[in-house]
mmCIF file of C-alpha atoms and ligand atoms in Angstrom:
data_model
loop_
_atom_site.group_PDB
_atom_site.id
_atom_site.type_symbol
_atom_site.label_atom_id
_atom_site.label_comp_id
_atom_site.label_asym_id
_atom_site.label_seq_id
_atom_site.Cartn_x
_atom_site.Cartn_y
_atom_site.Cartn_z
ATOM 1 C CA MET R 1 -0.689 -25.310 0.548
ATOM 2 C CA ASN R 2 -4.348 -24.608 1.360
ATOM 3 C CA PRO R 3 -6.757 -26.147 -1.154
ATOM 4 C CA LYS R 4 -8.363 -23.739 -3.606
ATOM 5 C CA LEU R 5 -12.104 -23.450 -3.070
ATOM 6 C CA ILE R 6 -14.129 -23.594 -6.310
ATOM 7 C CA VAL R 7 -17.844 -22.992 -5.730
ATOM 8 C CA GLY R 8 -20.547 -23.446 -8.362
ATOM 9 C CA ASN R 9 -23.696 -21.370 -7.795
ATOM 10 C CA TRP R 10 -26.436 -22.892 -9.943
ATOM 11 C CA LYS R 11 -28.861 -20.073 -8.997
ATOM 12 C CA MET R 12 -32.522 -20.658 -10.047
ATOM 13 C CA ASN R 13 -31.643 -23.380 -12.551
ATOM 14 C CA LEU R 14 -32.019 -27.179 -12.696
ATOM 15 C CA ASN R 15 -34.921 -29.094 -11.179
ATOM 16 C CA PRO R 16 -34.020 -32.289 -9.248
ATOM 17 C CA ALA R 17 -33.861 -34.488 -12.374
ATOM 18 C CA GLU R 18 -31.777 -31.943 -14.298
ATOM 19 C CA ALA R 19 -29.493 -31.410 -11.306
ATOM 20 C CA ALA R 20 -28.849 -35.155 -11.099
ATOM 21 C CA VAL R 21 -27.889 -35.195 -14.794
ATOM 22 C CA LEU R 22 -25.391 -32.336 -14.366
ATOM 23 C CA LEU R 23 -23.945 -34.020 -11.277
ATOM 24 C CA GLY R 24 -23.415 -37.260 -13.225
ATOM 25 C CA ARG R 25 -21.598 -35.415 -16.039
ATOM 26 C CA LEU R 26 -19.460 -33.458 -13.569
ATOM 27 C CA GLU R 27 -18.455 -36.587 -11.709
ATOM 28 C CA GLU R 28 -17.268 -38.149 -14.967
ATOM 29 C CA ALA R 29 -15.361 -35.044 -16.020
ATOM 30 C CA VAL R 30 -13.652 -34.237 -12.714
ATOM 31 C CA THR R 31 -10.872 -36.363 -11.270
ATOM 32 C CA VAL R 32 -10.305 -36.275 -7.553
ATOM 33 C CA GLY R 33 -7.248 -34.188 -6.955
ATOM 34 C CA ASP R 34 -5.490 -32.779 -3.984
ATOM 35 C CA GLY R 35 -5.361 -29.085 -3.646
ATOM 36 C CA VAL R 36 -8.945 -28.275 -4.649
ATOM 37 C CA GLU R 37 -12.177 -28.266 -2.698
ATOM 38 C CA ALA R 38 -15.110 -28.149 -5.132
ATOM 39 C CA VAL R 39 -18.569 -27.167 -3.903
ATOM 40 C CA LEU R 40 -21.906 -27.360 -5.735
ATOM 41 C CA CYS R 41 -24.781 -25.078 -4.692
ATOM 42 C CA PRO R 42 -28.049 -26.321 -6.248
ATOM 43 C CA PRO R 43 -31.381 -24.570 -5.639
ATOM 44 C CA HIS R 44 -32.998 -25.797 -2.396
ATOM 45 C CA ILE R 45 -35.462 -28.089 -4.152
ATOM 46 C CA SER R 46 -32.659 -29.975 -5.899
ATOM 47 C CA ILE R 47 -30.338 -30.355 -2.907
ATOM 48 C CA PRO R 48 -31.739 -33.751 -1.781
ATOM 49 C CA ALA R 49 -31.410 -35.234 -5.303
ATOM 50 C CA VAL R 50 -27.770 -34.134 -5.430
ATOM 51 C CA ALA R 51 -27.050 -35.030 -1.793
ATOM 52 C CA ASP R 52 -28.320 -38.592 -2.358
ATOM 53 C CA LYS R 53 -26.043 -39.254 -5.327
ATOM 54 C CA VAL R 54 -22.972 -37.075 -4.856
ATOM 55 C CA ASP R 55 -19.515 -38.567 -4.430
ATOM 56 C CA ARG R 56 -18.408 -36.558 -1.431
ATOM 57 C CA LYS R 57 -14.776 -37.236 -2.244
ATOM 58 C CA LYS R 58 -15.282 -35.083 -5.335
ATOM 59 C CA PHE R 59 -17.823 -32.482 -4.299
ATOM 60 C CA LYS R 60 -19.101 -30.827 -1.167
ATOM 61 C CA LEU R 61 -22.517 -29.180 -1.200
ATOM 62 C CA GLY R 62 -23.749 -25.725 -0.379
ATOM 63 C CA ALA R 63 -27.105 -23.907 -0.312
ATOM 64 C CA GLN R 64 -27.764 -20.532 -1.909
ATOM 65 C CA ASN R 65 -29.629 -18.947 0.995
ATOM 66 C CA LEU R 66 -31.110 -19.610 4.433
ATOM 67 C CA HIS R 67 -33.541 -17.912 6.814
ATOM 68 C CA TRP R 68 -32.144 -16.256 9.944
ATOM 69 C CA LEU R 69 -34.446 -18.277 12.208
ATOM 70 C CA ASP R 70 -34.487 -22.048 12.576
ATOM 71 C CA HIS R 71 -38.251 -22.832 12.519
ATOM 72 C CA GLY R 72 -41.609 -21.100 12.471
ATOM 73 C CA PRO R 73 -44.263 -19.329 10.444
ATOM 74 C CA HIS R 74 -42.124 -18.102 7.525
ATOM 75 C CA THR R 75 -43.875 -19.202 4.366
ATOM 76 C CA GLY R 76 -41.597 -20.280 1.572
ATOM 77 C CA GLU R 77 -38.392 -20.131 3.607
ATOM 78 C CA VAL R 78 -35.716 -22.748 4.359
ATOM 79 C CA SER R 79 -33.618 -22.662 7.522
ATOM 80 C CA GLY R 80 -30.105 -23.651 8.470
ATOM 81 C CA ALA R 81 -31.590 -26.245 10.822
ATOM 82 C CA MET R 82 -33.178 -27.910 7.759
ATOM 83 C CA LEU R 83 -30.053 -27.696 5.607
ATOM 84 C CA LYS R 84 -27.767 -29.031 8.312
ATOM 85 C CA GLY R 85 -26.508 -32.508 7.440
ATOM 86 C CA MET R 86 -27.191 -32.065 3.715
ATOM 87 C CA VAL R 87 -24.819 -29.177 2.942
ATOM 88 C CA GLU R 88 -21.642 -27.801 4.480
ATOM 89 C CA TYR R 89 -21.685 -24.312 2.979
ATOM 90 C CA VAL R 90 -24.318 -21.628 2.474
ATOM 91 C CA ILE R 91 -24.112 -18.509 0.305
ATOM 92 C CA VAL R 92 -25.285 -15.407 2.189
ATOM 93 C CA GLY R 93 -25.885 -11.868 0.936
ATOM 94 C CA HIS R 94 -25.539 -12.535 -2.780
ATOM 95 C CA SER R 95 -26.124 -9.288 -4.689
ATOM 96 C CA GLU R 96 -29.163 -10.809 -6.399
ATOM 97 C CA ARG R 97 -30.742 -11.342 -2.963
ATOM 98 C CA ARG R 98 -29.698 -7.893 -1.781
ATOM 99 C CA LYS R 99 -31.345 -6.398 -4.884
ATOM 100 C CA GLU R 100 -34.409 -8.579 -5.440
ATOM 101 C CA HIS R 101 -35.216 -9.364 -1.792
ATOM 102 C CA HIS R 102 -33.956 -6.145 -0.216
ATOM 103 C CA GLU R 103 -31.540 -7.961 2.079
ATOM 104 C CA THR R 104 -29.734 -5.390 4.189
ATOM 105 C CA ASP R 105 -26.470 -5.872 6.081
ATOM 106 C CA LYS R 106 -28.603 -6.360 9.236
ATOM 107 C CA VAL R 107 -30.416 -9.291 7.616
ATOM 108 C CA VAL R 108 -27.124 -10.650 6.299
ATOM 109 C CA ALA R 109 -25.679 -10.467 9.843
ATOM 110 C CA LYS R 110 -28.572 -12.522 11.231
ATOM 111 C CA LYS R 111 -28.203 -15.069 8.442
ATOM 112 C CA LEU R 112 -24.459 -15.457 9.059
ATOM 113 C CA ALA R 113 -25.193 -16.078 12.746
ATOM 114 C CA ALA R 114 -27.830 -18.677 11.763
ATOM 115 C CA ALA R 115 -25.335 -20.440 9.509
ATOM 116 C CA TYR R 116 -22.765 -20.790 12.313
ATOM 117 C CA ARG R 117 -25.455 -21.782 14.819
ATOM 118 C CA ASN R 118 -26.268 -24.714 12.537
ATOM 119 C CA GLY R 119 -22.700 -25.734 11.802
ATOM 120 C CA LEU R 120 -22.656 -24.397 8.230
ATOM 121 C CA THR R 121 -19.800 -22.369 6.756
ATOM 122 C CA PRO R 122 -21.158 -19.176 5.204
ATOM 123 C CA ILE R 123 -19.886 -17.699 1.965
ATOM 124 C CA LEU R 124 -20.552 -13.991 2.484
ATOM 125 C CA CYS R 125 -20.894 -12.119 -0.819
ATOM 126 C CA VAL R 126 -19.872 -8.480 -0.983
ATOM 127 C CA GLY R 127 -19.735 -6.248 -4.039
ATOM 128 C CA ASP R 128 -19.905 -2.712 -5.372
ATOM 129 C CA ASN R 129 -22.231 -1.659 -8.183
ATOM 130 C CA LEU R 130 -21.178 0.392 -11.213
ATOM 131 C CA HIS R 131 -22.424 3.692 -9.789
ATOM 132 C CA GLU R 132 -20.445 3.119 -6.596
ATOM 133 C CA ARG R 133 -17.290 2.187 -8.525
ATOM 134 C CA GLU R 134 -17.576 5.209 -10.816
ATOM 135 C CA HIS R 135 -17.998 7.462 -7.783
ATOM 136 C CA HIS R 136 -14.947 6.023 -6.016
ATOM 137 C CA ALA R 137 -17.108 4.514 -3.283
ATOM 138 C CA ALA R 138 -16.296 0.837 -3.949
ATOM 139 C CA ASN R 139 -13.935 0.456 -1.000
ATOM 140 C CA LYS R 140 -16.336 2.044 1.454
ATOM 141 C CA VAL R 141 -19.177 -0.170 0.226
ATOM 142 C CA ILE R 142 -17.114 -3.311 0.779
ATOM 143 C CA VAL R 143 -15.915 -2.191 4.220
ATOM 144 C CA ASP R 144 -19.518 -1.338 5.224
ATOM 145 C CA GLN R 145 -20.880 -4.675 3.959
ATOM 146 C CA LEU R 146 -18.162 -6.569 5.824
ATOM 147 C CA THR R 147 -18.585 -4.563 9.029
ATOM 148 C CA GLY R 148 -22.377 -4.828 9.028
ATOM 149 C CA GLY R 149 -22.494 -8.426 7.860
ATOM 150 C CA THR R 150 -20.099 -9.750 10.500
ATOM 151 C CA SER R 151 -21.527 -7.684 13.367
ATOM 152 C CA GLN R 152 -22.984 -10.698 15.209
ATOM 153 C CA LEU R 153 -19.973 -12.983 14.789
ATOM 154 C CA THR R 154 -17.083 -13.865 17.074
ATOM 155 C CA ALA R 155 -13.431 -13.819 15.996
ATOM 156 C CA GLU R 156 -13.396 -17.645 16.064
ATOM 157 C CA GLU R 157 -16.299 -17.699 13.609
ATOM 158 C CA VAL R 158 -14.813 -15.081 11.312
ATOM 159 C CA ALA R 159 -11.580 -17.090 11.172
ATOM 160 C CA THR R 160 -13.457 -19.784 9.211
ATOM 161 C CA LEU R 161 -15.565 -17.401 7.103
ATOM 162 C CA VAL R 162 -15.465 -17.370 3.299
ATOM 163 C CA VAL R 163 -15.902 -13.940 1.675
ATOM 164 C CA ALA R 164 -16.635 -13.703 -2.045
ATOM 165 C CA TYR R 165 -15.795 -10.404 -3.725
ATOM 166 C CA GLU R 166 -18.389 -10.147 -6.468
ATOM 167 C CA PRO R 167 -18.612 -6.745 -8.160
ATOM 168 C CA VAL R 168 -22.251 -6.401 -9.205
ATOM 169 C CA TRP R 169 -21.241 -5.086 -12.650
ATOM 170 C CA ALA R 170 -19.241 -8.264 -13.284
ATOM 171 C CA ILE R 171 -21.964 -10.790 -12.419
ATOM 172 C CA GLY R 172 -23.524 -12.522 -15.404
ATOM 173 C CA SER R 173 -22.374 -9.699 -17.666
ATOM 174 C CA GLY R 174 -19.245 -11.083 -19.278
ATOM 175 C CA ASN R 175 -17.467 -7.948 -17.942
ATOM 176 C CA PHE R 176 -15.127 -9.635 -15.532
ATOM 177 C CA ALA R 177 -13.089 -7.460 -13.209
ATOM 178 C CA ASP R 178 -9.470 -6.459 -13.890
ATOM 179 C CA LEU R 179 -6.954 -8.443 -11.919
ATOM 180 C CA ASP R 180 -5.728 -5.239 -10.331
ATOM 181 C CA ILE R 181 -9.160 -4.350 -8.948
ATOM 182 C CA VAL R 182 -9.533 -7.842 -7.507
ATOM 183 C CA ARG R 183 -6.005 -7.781 -6.068
ATOM 184 C CA LYS R 184 -6.722 -4.514 -4.238
ATOM 185 C CA MET R 185 -10.114 -5.650 -2.994
ATOM 186 C CA THR R 186 -8.695 -8.938 -1.696
ATOM 187 C CA LYS R 187 -6.273 -6.904 0.414
ATOM 188 C CA THR R 188 -9.036 -4.554 1.576
ATOM 189 C CA ILE R 189 -11.188 -7.493 2.700
ATOM 190 C CA ARG R 190 -8.362 -9.094 4.681
ATOM 191 C CA HIS R 191 -7.286 -5.786 6.163
ATOM 192 C CA THR R 192 -10.845 -4.891 7.230
ATOM 193 C CA LEU R 193 -11.385 -8.217 8.982
ATOM 194 C CA GLU R 194 -7.985 -7.910 10.622
ATOM 195 C CA GLU R 195 -8.930 -4.484 11.989
ATOM 196 C CA LEU R 196 -12.288 -5.761 13.219
ATOM 197 C CA PHE R 197 -11.335 -9.183 14.571
ATOM 198 C CA GLY R 198 -7.560 -9.352 14.879
ATOM 199 C CA GLU R 199 -4.612 -10.525 12.846
ATOM 200 C CA MET R 200 -5.547 -14.201 12.887
ATOM 201 C CA CYS R 201 -8.864 -13.574 11.105
ATOM 202 C CA GLY R 202 -7.269 -11.461 8.382
ATOM 203 C CA ALA R 203 -4.901 -14.324 7.674
ATOM 204 C CA THR R 204 -7.272 -17.285 7.798
ATOM 205 C CA VAL R 205 -10.442 -15.941 6.152
ATOM 206 C CA ARG R 206 -10.814 -17.344 2.628
ATOM 207 C CA VAL R 207 -11.407 -14.721 -0.053
ATOM 208 C CA LEU R 208 -12.935 -15.735 -3.401
ATOM 209 C CA TYR R 209 -13.559 -13.796 -6.604
ATOM 210 C CA GLY R 210 -16.851 -14.121 -8.478
ATOM 211 C CA GLY R 211 -18.199 -12.464 -11.604
ATOM 212 C CA SER R 212 -18.276 -13.935 -15.146
ATOM 213 C CA VAL R 213 -15.470 -16.406 -14.413
ATOM 214 C CA VAL R 214 -14.762 -18.783 -17.334
ATOM 215 C CA PRO R 215 -11.971 -21.345 -17.751
ATOM 216 C CA ASP R 216 -9.731 -18.831 -19.586
ATOM 217 C CA SER R 217 -9.911 -16.219 -16.835
ATOM 218 C CA ALA R 218 -9.843 -18.572 -13.841
ATOM 219 C CA LYS R 219 -6.068 -18.982 -13.625
ATOM 220 C CA GLY R 220 -5.363 -15.234 -13.514
ATOM 221 C CA TYR R 221 -7.609 -14.726 -10.478
ATOM 222 C CA LEU R 222 -6.376 -17.852 -8.726
ATOM 223 C CA LYS R 223 -2.797 -16.590 -8.967
ATOM 224 C CA ILE R 224 -3.554 -13.381 -7.069
ATOM 225 C CA GLU R 225 -1.791 -13.340 -3.722
ATOM 226 C CA GLY R 226 -4.213 -14.273 -0.956
ATOM 227 C CA MET R 227 -6.897 -15.514 -3.381
ATOM 228 C CA ALA R 228 -8.456 -18.696 -2.009
ATOM 229 C CA GLY R 229 -10.719 -19.577 -4.927
ATOM 230 C CA LEU R 230 -13.673 -18.691 -7.143
ATOM 231 C CA LEU R 231 -17.451 -18.389 -7.002
ATOM 232 C CA VAL R 232 -18.754 -19.378 -10.419
ATOM 233 C CA GLY R 233 -22.312 -18.796 -11.695
ATOM 234 C CA GLY R 234 -23.050 -19.271 -15.398
ATOM 235 C CA ALA R 235 -20.000 -21.421 -16.187
ATOM 236 C CA SER R 236 -20.883 -23.828 -13.354
ATOM 237 C CA LEU R 237 -23.963 -24.937 -15.319
ATOM 238 C CA ASN R 238 -21.746 -26.265 -18.098
ATOM 239 C CA TYR R 239 -20.004 -29.414 -16.903
ATOM 240 C CA GLN R 240 -17.053 -29.036 -19.257
ATOM 241 C CA GLN R 241 -16.427 -25.419 -18.277
ATOM 242 C CA PHE R 242 -16.763 -26.085 -14.560
ATOM 243 C CA ALA R 243 -14.487 -29.133 -14.834
ATOM 244 C CA ASP R 244 -11.934 -26.983 -16.712
ATOM 245 C CA ILE R 245 -12.041 -24.334 -13.965
ATOM 246 C CA ILE R 246 -11.424 -27.058 -11.362
ATOM 247 C CA LYS R 247 -8.566 -28.399 -13.509
ATOM 248 C CA ALA R 248 -7.043 -24.908 -13.742
ATOM 249 C CA ALA R 249 -7.006 -24.772 -9.939
ATOM 250 C CA GLN R 250 -5.565 -28.294 -9.672
ATOM 251 C CA ASN R 251 -2.771 -27.442 -12.140
ATOM 252 C CA LEU R 252 -1.792 -24.385 -10.128
ATOM 253 C CA GLN R 253 -1.598 -26.409 -6.955
ATOM 254 C CA SER R 254 0.502 -29.290 -8.319
HETATM 255 P P1 PGA J 1 -21.541 -15.401 -12.924
HETATM 256 O O1 PGA J 1 -22.184 -15.408 -11.465
HETATM 257 O O2 PGA J 1 -20.326 -16.299 -12.881
HETATM 258 O O3 PGA J 1 -22.622 -15.925 -13.820
HETATM 259 O O4 PGA J 1 -21.169 -13.996 -13.231
HETATM 260 C C1 PGA J 1 -21.376 -15.360 -10.327
HETATM 261 C C2 PGA J 1 -22.244 -15.271 -9.107
HETATM 262 O O5 PGA J 1 -23.266 -14.569 -9.147
HETATM 263 O O6 PGA J 1 -21.949 -15.881 -8.070
#
């Protein structure tokens, strides 16, 4: 059985000292178990503090963003070349970046290419907003984001891609998505990548759900056919809740 991937996105929270405290609490609360790969994504500034202390048998690390170039005059940016060696994963195209930083699918495509160029596994976020869902455009939005976002990748790269389905209306709102919606979208994501890159990619790509996940709702999503794991925001800042979500995944796998 493939391990479930449980990713904690700390967003713009926790300075290096605070991040080290949360890491310590998480390491006490989580037992190493087969069947789950747990990933912590601190803000860039706190990655070194976590990378220095983390027990890599318990947690892998990810970044929340990267620039599409490796070096140069890009004030305030961090590149894949800089993250390489400290993290294994990088979140790309989160809806908060699409909205607040106007990241288009073209930018997302360049960032995915930069992640692979630097040996990082990208977690590509896709999601429909409420207006799109109410106007029956959710599927098209997801297909367009996947098609545009992966436009610079090879089939070999896409085979190792992680895609997180994160409906914008479910993020940080407490309005988590119905299992049925997530089930359908998981199929759509696999089917789209299969059409674009061949059968192997549709089968091996890991699809996650994200949006207001808490321990009580985690199991339902994890049981969906083809669901590889969860991308957790708010609940990943609470060590007990994040540990309980990891435990829910471990229990399903044993
Ligand atoms: P949330 O965030 O769990 O707080 O809704 C999820 C995400 O944005 O990745």
